[in-house]
Amino acid sequence: MDAPKNEYVLAGSLDDLKAKGRLVVHGSHRPILVIYDRGRVLALDNRCPHMGFPLERGSIEDGILTCHWHHARFDLESGCTFDLWADDVPICPVEVRNGEVWVETAFGHVDPAAHWHQRLADGLAHDIGLVIAKAVHGQLASDVPVAEIVRQVALFGAQNRDGWGVGLTILTALANLLPILPEEETYLALFHGARRVATDCDGEAPRRGRAPLGSRTDPAALKRWLQRWTNVRHREAAERTLLTAIAEGLSPGALADALLGAETERAFADTGHSLDFINKAFE
Ligand code: FES
């Protein structure tokens, strides 16, 4: 469905389109709306990207198409929306040949996986459920491995919030279930995990990068230091110590030992969730 095809169909005569202002033709998968606007001939998906109602019922003013149903507004030429909650409308090529209007009947993307990767990034950045839902569906339909989708969302969550959020715990828990879920529920699990991560990050300051220490320090000292900084709630010192342990090549087991040792010093701090946060982070 996402593979572009170069089939054109006759939409009608240019004179007829000028007289009526808009025509609807059958596309390969869905109807296409062809519009004449101030000397331009444009074609776009007739289904509103918000909830699928027909855009042919919309109004056009000054190059802006307004959907009749919930009034999302779109740039006629590009299909891009002014109202991010509604998503962009796919457009398709249109040609005028000897007074006849021809439109390409298939919508598609040259690289569907890359397109839906970017759309997931957009949906996460703006916390828009509709865009996240479409992007997850698009990636699955493009045969992107589920692990890649989880990875994209987890990295977003780690980079766009200065601390672990419950959305990352939910994402990890759902990701653990993916191997036993049927196809439809795989989609739902990925969507709900991604949506919770996006909501956690919405309005939060992004994580600022910190660097490991410049010295080569032995694992026992790093573990002690991590406990020390955790006890006195010195977050930056604890993070630099942990980054140094990672840079020193400590095994995941040794890192987990250091973190869990520090955590048990303050087991009930921060509502007591740090233990399951550490657990899920290592998963
Ligand atoms: S269906 Fe078009 S704005 Fe809702």
Short mmCIF file of C-alpha atoms and ligand atoms in Angstrom, two decimals:
data_model
loop_
_atom_site.label_atom_id
_atom_site.label_comp_id
_atom_site.label_asym_id
_atom_site.label_seq_id
_atom_site.Cartn_x
_atom_site.Cartn_y
_atom_site.Cartn_z
CA MET A 1 0.00 0.00 0.00
CA ASP A 2 2.89 2.34 0.66
CA ALA A 3 4.78 1.54 -2.52
CA PRO A 4 4.40 4.39 -5.03
CA LYS A 5 2.88 3.47 -8.39
CA ASN A 6 2.84 5.69 -11.43
CA GLU A 7 -0.67 5.04 -12.71
CA TYR A 8 -2.63 8.09 -13.76
CA VAL A 9 -6.38 8.20 -14.28
CA LEU A 10 -8.47 10.78 -16.06
CA ALA A 11 -10.30 12.94 -13.50
CA GLY A 12 -12.22 15.01 -16.08
CA SER A 13 -11.82 18.03 -18.27
CA LEU A 14 -10.14 21.15 -16.96
CA ASP A 15 -13.22 23.18 -17.95
CA ASP A 16 -15.47 20.90 -15.91
CA LEU A 17 -13.12 21.15 -12.90
CA LYS A 18 -13.04 24.93 -13.22
CA ALA A 19 -16.83 25.05 -13.30
CA LYS A 20 -17.33 22.76 -10.30
CA GLY A 21 -14.26 23.72 -8.30
CA ARG A 22 -13.69 20.17 -7.08
CA LEU A 23 -14.07 16.57 -8.27
CA VAL A 24 -13.68 13.23 -6.54
CA VAL A 25 -12.11 10.31 -8.41
CA HIS A 26 -11.48 6.71 -7.37
CA GLY A 27 -7.89 6.07 -6.34
CA SER A 28 -6.17 2.72 -5.96
CA HIS A 29 -7.05 2.52 -2.28
CA ARG A 30 -9.18 5.54 -1.51
CA PRO A 31 -10.95 8.46 -3.18
CA ILE A 32 -8.92 11.42 -4.37
CA LEU A 33 -10.11 15.01 -4.19
CA VAL A 34 -9.12 17.16 -7.16
CA ILE A 35 -9.39 20.91 -6.63
CA TYR A 36 -9.15 23.96 -8.87
CA ASP A 37 -8.00 26.96 -6.86
CA ARG A 38 -7.01 30.26 -8.40
CA GLY A 39 -5.35 28.76 -11.47
CA ARG A 40 -3.86 25.78 -9.64
CA VAL A 41 -4.95 22.15 -10.01
CA LEU A 42 -4.28 20.13 -6.85
CA ALA A 43 -5.06 16.59 -5.73
CA LEU A 44 -5.14 15.13 -2.24
CA ASP A 45 -6.55 12.25 -0.24
CA ASN A 46 -10.27 12.86 0.16
CA ARG A 47 -10.23 11.32 3.64
CA CYS A 48 -9.44 13.81 6.38
CA PRO A 49 -6.35 12.52 8.23
CA HIS A 50 -8.03 13.33 11.53
CA MET A 51 -11.03 10.97 11.49
CA GLY A 52 -11.49 10.11 7.85
CA PHE A 53 -14.46 12.27 6.95
CA PRO A 54 -14.61 13.47 3.32
CA LEU A 55 -12.65 16.63 2.68
CA GLU A 56 -14.77 17.38 -0.39
CA ARG A 57 -17.28 18.88 2.07
CA GLY A 58 -14.67 21.32 3.37
CA SER A 59 -14.35 24.99 2.57
CA ILE A 60 -11.47 26.69 0.80
CA GLU A 61 -10.26 30.20 1.38
CA ASP A 62 -6.94 31.82 0.56
CA GLY A 63 -5.27 28.50 -0.21
CA ILE A 64 -6.43 26.92 3.06
CA LEU A 65 -8.75 23.91 3.12
CA THR A 66 -10.87 23.64 6.29
CA CYS A 67 -12.40 20.27 7.09
CA HIS A 68 -16.15 20.45 7.57
CA TRP A 69 -16.16 18.16 10.62
CA HIS A 70 -13.76 19.41 13.27
CA HIS A 71 -12.35 22.35 11.33
CA ALA A 72 -8.75 21.23 10.96
CA ARG A 73 -7.02 23.45 8.42
CA PHE A 74 -4.62 22.36 5.71
CA ASP A 75 -2.34 24.07 3.22
CA LEU A 76 -3.94 23.06 -0.08
CA GLU A 77 -0.69 22.78 -1.99
CA SER A 78 1.34 20.64 0.42
CA GLY A 79 -1.43 19.00 2.44
CA CYS A 80 0.41 20.05 5.60
CA THR A 81 -1.85 20.85 8.51
CA PHE A 82 -1.96 24.01 10.57
CA ASP A 83 -3.53 21.96 13.38
CA LEU A 84 -1.03 19.33 14.44
CA TRP A 85 -3.64 17.10 16.13
CA ALA A 86 -5.14 16.41 12.70
CA ASP A 87 -1.98 15.22 10.87
CA ASP A 88 -1.04 16.11 7.28
CA VAL A 89 -3.11 15.11 4.24
CA PRO A 90 -1.29 12.98 1.67
CA ILE A 91 -1.20 14.67 -1.72
CA CYS A 92 -0.70 13.09 -5.11
CA PRO A 93 0.72 14.31 -8.42
CA VAL A 94 -1.67 15.83 -10.92
CA GLU A 95 -1.10 16.81 -14.56
CA VAL A 96 -3.10 18.77 -17.09
CA ARG A 97 -2.73 17.21 -20.54
CA ASN A 98 -4.46 18.86 -23.50
CA GLY A 99 -7.25 20.25 -21.40
CA GLU A 100 -7.69 17.05 -19.39
CA VAL A 101 -6.85 16.56 -15.71
CA TRP A 102 -4.97 13.36 -14.85
CA VAL A 103 -4.10 12.29 -11.33
CA GLU A 104 -1.82 9.62 -9.98
CA THR A 105 -4.00 7.16 -8.12
CA ALA A 106 -1.66 5.85 -5.46
CA PHE A 107 -0.30 7.57 -2.39
CA GLY A 108 2.98 6.38 -1.11
CA HIS A 109 6.42 7.07 0.20
CA VAL A 110 9.72 6.32 -1.46
CA ASP A 111 11.04 4.87 1.81
CA PRO A 112 8.02 3.95 3.98
CA ALA A 113 10.11 2.80 6.96
CA ALA A 114 12.04 6.09 7.04
CA HIS A 115 8.85 8.08 6.61
CA TRP A 116 7.07 6.39 9.52
CA HIS A 117 10.21 6.58 11.66
CA GLN A 118 10.16 10.36 11.23
CA ARG A 119 6.41 10.52 11.87
CA LEU A 120 6.85 8.58 15.11
CA ALA A 121 9.55 11.06 16.10
CA ASP A 122 7.14 13.92 15.33
CA GLY A 123 4.28 12.30 17.24
CA LEU A 124 6.45 11.66 20.29
CA ALA A 125 7.89 15.18 20.23
CA HIS A 126 4.43 16.78 20.18
CA ASP A 127 2.64 14.08 22.19
CA ILE A 128 -0.02 13.58 19.52
CA GLY A 129 -1.76 10.22 19.91
CA LEU A 130 -3.13 10.17 16.37
CA VAL A 131 0.30 10.65 14.79
CA ILE A 132 1.91 8.11 17.15
CA ALA A 133 -0.81 5.58 16.34
CA LYS A 134 -0.43 5.99 12.57
CA ALA A 135 3.35 5.92 12.77
CA VAL A 136 3.43 2.70 14.81
CA HIS A 137 0.97 1.13 12.41
CA GLY A 138 2.98 2.40 9.42
CA GLN A 139 6.24 1.00 10.79
CA LEU A 140 4.68 -2.41 11.44
CA ALA A 141 3.15 -2.40 7.93
CA SER A 142 6.62 -1.56 6.58
CA ASP A 143 8.06 -4.62 8.35
CA VAL A 144 10.12 -2.60 10.81
CA PRO A 145 11.10 -5.03 13.61
CA VAL A 146 9.21 -4.38 16.83
CA ALA A 147 12.53 -4.15 18.69
CA GLU A 148 13.45 -1.18 16.49
CA ILE A 149 10.21 0.60 17.38
CA VAL A 150 10.73 -0.04 21.09
CA ARG A 151 14.30 1.21 20.74
CA GLN A 152 13.19 4.45 19.06
CA VAL A 153 10.63 5.16 21.78
CA ALA A 154 12.99 4.21 24.63
CA LEU A 155 15.72 6.51 23.28
CA PHE A 156 13.22 9.32 22.95
CA GLY A 157 12.13 8.80 26.55
CA ALA A 158 15.71 8.70 27.81
CA GLN A 159 16.75 11.83 25.94
CA ASN A 160 13.72 14.04 26.44
CA ARG A 161 13.24 13.86 30.18
CA ASP A 162 15.89 14.28 32.85
CA GLY A 163 15.05 11.09 34.69
CA TRP A 164 13.20 7.81 34.39
CA GLY A 165 9.44 8.13 33.94
CA VAL A 166 6.70 5.59 34.50
CA GLY A 167 6.06 5.58 30.72
CA LEU A 168 9.43 3.87 30.21
CA THR A 169 8.43 1.24 32.78
CA ILE A 170 5.16 0.64 30.92
CA LEU A 171 6.96 0.49 27.57
CA THR A 172 9.45 -2.04 28.91
CA ALA A 173 6.75 -4.17 30.54
CA LEU A 174 4.71 -4.21 27.31
CA ALA A 175 7.83 -4.90 25.23
CA ASN A 176 8.49 -7.97 27.39
CA LEU A 177 5.04 -9.26 26.43
CA LEU A 178 5.45 -8.73 22.68
CA PRO A 179 6.73 -12.26 21.91
CA ILE A 180 3.46 -13.79 23.14
CA LEU A 181 1.01 -11.19 21.87
CA PRO A 182 -1.07 -11.63 18.69
CA GLU A 183 -0.53 -9.16 15.88
CA GLU A 184 -3.34 -6.74 16.75
CA GLU A 185 -2.31 -6.54 20.38
CA THR A 186 1.32 -6.02 19.40
CA TYR A 187 0.21 -2.80 17.77
CA LEU A 188 -1.79 -1.76 20.84
CA ALA A 189 1.09 -2.53 23.21
CA LEU A 190 3.53 -0.47 21.15
CA PHE A 191 1.08 2.39 20.81
CA HIS A 192 0.22 2.59 24.50
CA GLY A 193 3.87 2.32 25.53
CA ALA A 194 4.87 5.06 23.10
CA ARG A 195 1.98 7.29 24.12
CA ARG A 196 2.84 7.05 27.81
CA VAL A 197 6.48 7.88 27.11
CA ALA A 198 5.45 10.89 25.01
CA THR A 199 3.12 12.13 27.75
CA ASP A 200 5.88 11.76 30.36
CA CYS A 201 8.20 13.91 28.26
CA ASP A 202 5.65 16.53 27.26
CA GLY A 203 6.74 19.87 28.72
CA GLU A 204 9.78 18.37 30.48
CA ALA A 205 13.29 19.72 30.12
CA PRO A 206 15.34 17.35 27.93
CA ARG A 207 18.18 15.45 29.49
CA ARG A 208 21.48 17.32 29.44
CA GLY A 209 24.53 15.29 28.59
CA ARG A 210 27.15 14.76 31.29
CA ALA A 211 30.63 13.34 30.85
CA PRO A 212 32.47 10.54 32.67
CA LEU A 213 35.39 11.43 34.93
CA GLY A 214 38.78 11.71 33.26
CA SER A 215 40.48 9.23 35.61
CA ARG A 216 40.60 5.44 35.51
CA THR A 217 38.99 4.37 38.74
CA ASP A 218 38.62 0.85 40.07
CA PRO A 219 35.15 -0.73 40.26
CA ALA A 220 35.12 -0.94 44.05
CA ALA A 221 35.74 2.80 44.39
CA LEU A 222 33.07 3.58 41.81
CA LYS A 223 30.56 1.49 43.76
CA ARG A 224 31.43 3.27 47.00
CA TRP A 225 31.19 6.67 45.35
CA LEU A 226 27.83 5.84 43.86
CA GLN A 227 26.54 4.96 47.32
CA ARG A 228 28.02 8.15 48.75
CA TRP A 229 26.42 10.44 46.15
CA THR A 230 23.11 8.59 46.41
CA ASN A 231 23.08 9.03 50.18
CA VAL A 232 23.61 12.77 49.94
CA ARG A 233 21.32 13.15 46.89
CA HIS A 234 24.08 14.55 44.69
CA ARG A 235 22.54 13.67 41.37
CA GLU A 236 25.24 15.02 39.05
CA ALA A 237 28.04 13.38 40.99
CA ALA A 238 26.17 10.07 40.96
CA GLU A 239 25.61 10.33 37.21
CA ARG A 240 29.25 11.14 36.45
CA THR A 241 30.29 8.20 38.61
CA LEU A 242 27.91 5.89 36.77
CA LEU A 243 29.05 7.22 33.39
CA THR A 244 32.64 6.51 34.43
CA ALA A 245 31.72 2.95 35.37
CA ILE A 246 30.13 2.47 31.93
CA ALA A 247 33.15 4.04 30.20
CA GLU A 248 35.42 1.70 32.17
CA GLY A 249 33.57 -1.19 30.59
CA LEU A 250 31.94 -2.60 33.72
CA SER A 251 29.67 -5.51 32.87
CA PRO A 252 25.89 -5.08 33.11
CA GLY A 253 26.00 -7.34 36.17
CA ALA A 254 28.59 -5.16 37.90
CA LEU A 255 26.65 -2.01 36.99
CA ALA A 256 23.45 -3.53 38.35
CA ASP A 257 25.25 -4.51 41.55
CA ALA A 258 26.53 -0.95 42.05
CA LEU A 259 23.15 0.63 41.32
CA LEU A 260 21.12 -1.75 43.42
CA GLY A 261 23.61 -1.42 46.27
CA ALA A 262 23.17 2.36 46.22
CA GLU A 263 19.42 2.08 45.85
CA THR A 264 18.93 -0.13 48.86
CA GLU A 265 20.52 2.62 50.99
CA ARG A 266 17.49 4.74 50.22
CA ALA A 267 14.87 2.17 49.29
CA PHE A 268 11.87 4.37 50.01
CA ALA A 269 13.13 7.59 48.48
CA ASP A 270 11.13 9.00 45.56
CA THR A 271 8.03 6.99 46.51
CA GLY A 272 9.99 3.77 46.45
CA HIS A 273 9.89 3.24 42.70
CA SER A 274 13.61 3.49 42.07
CA LEU A 275 14.01 -0.28 42.46
CA ASP A 276 11.55 -1.13 39.71
CA PHE A 277 12.91 1.75 37.61
CA ILE A 278 16.40 0.23 37.82
CA ASN A 279 14.96 -3.21 37.11
CA LYS A 280 13.12 -2.01 34.00
CA ALA A 281 16.08 0.08 32.82
CA PHE A 282 18.26 -3.03 32.83
CA GLU A 283 15.61 -5.07 31.02
S1 FES B 1 -12.46 14.64 10.44
FE1 FES B 1 -11.56 16.41 9.62
S2 FES B 1 -11.07 17.63 11.31
FE2 FES B 1 -11.95 15.85 12.15
#
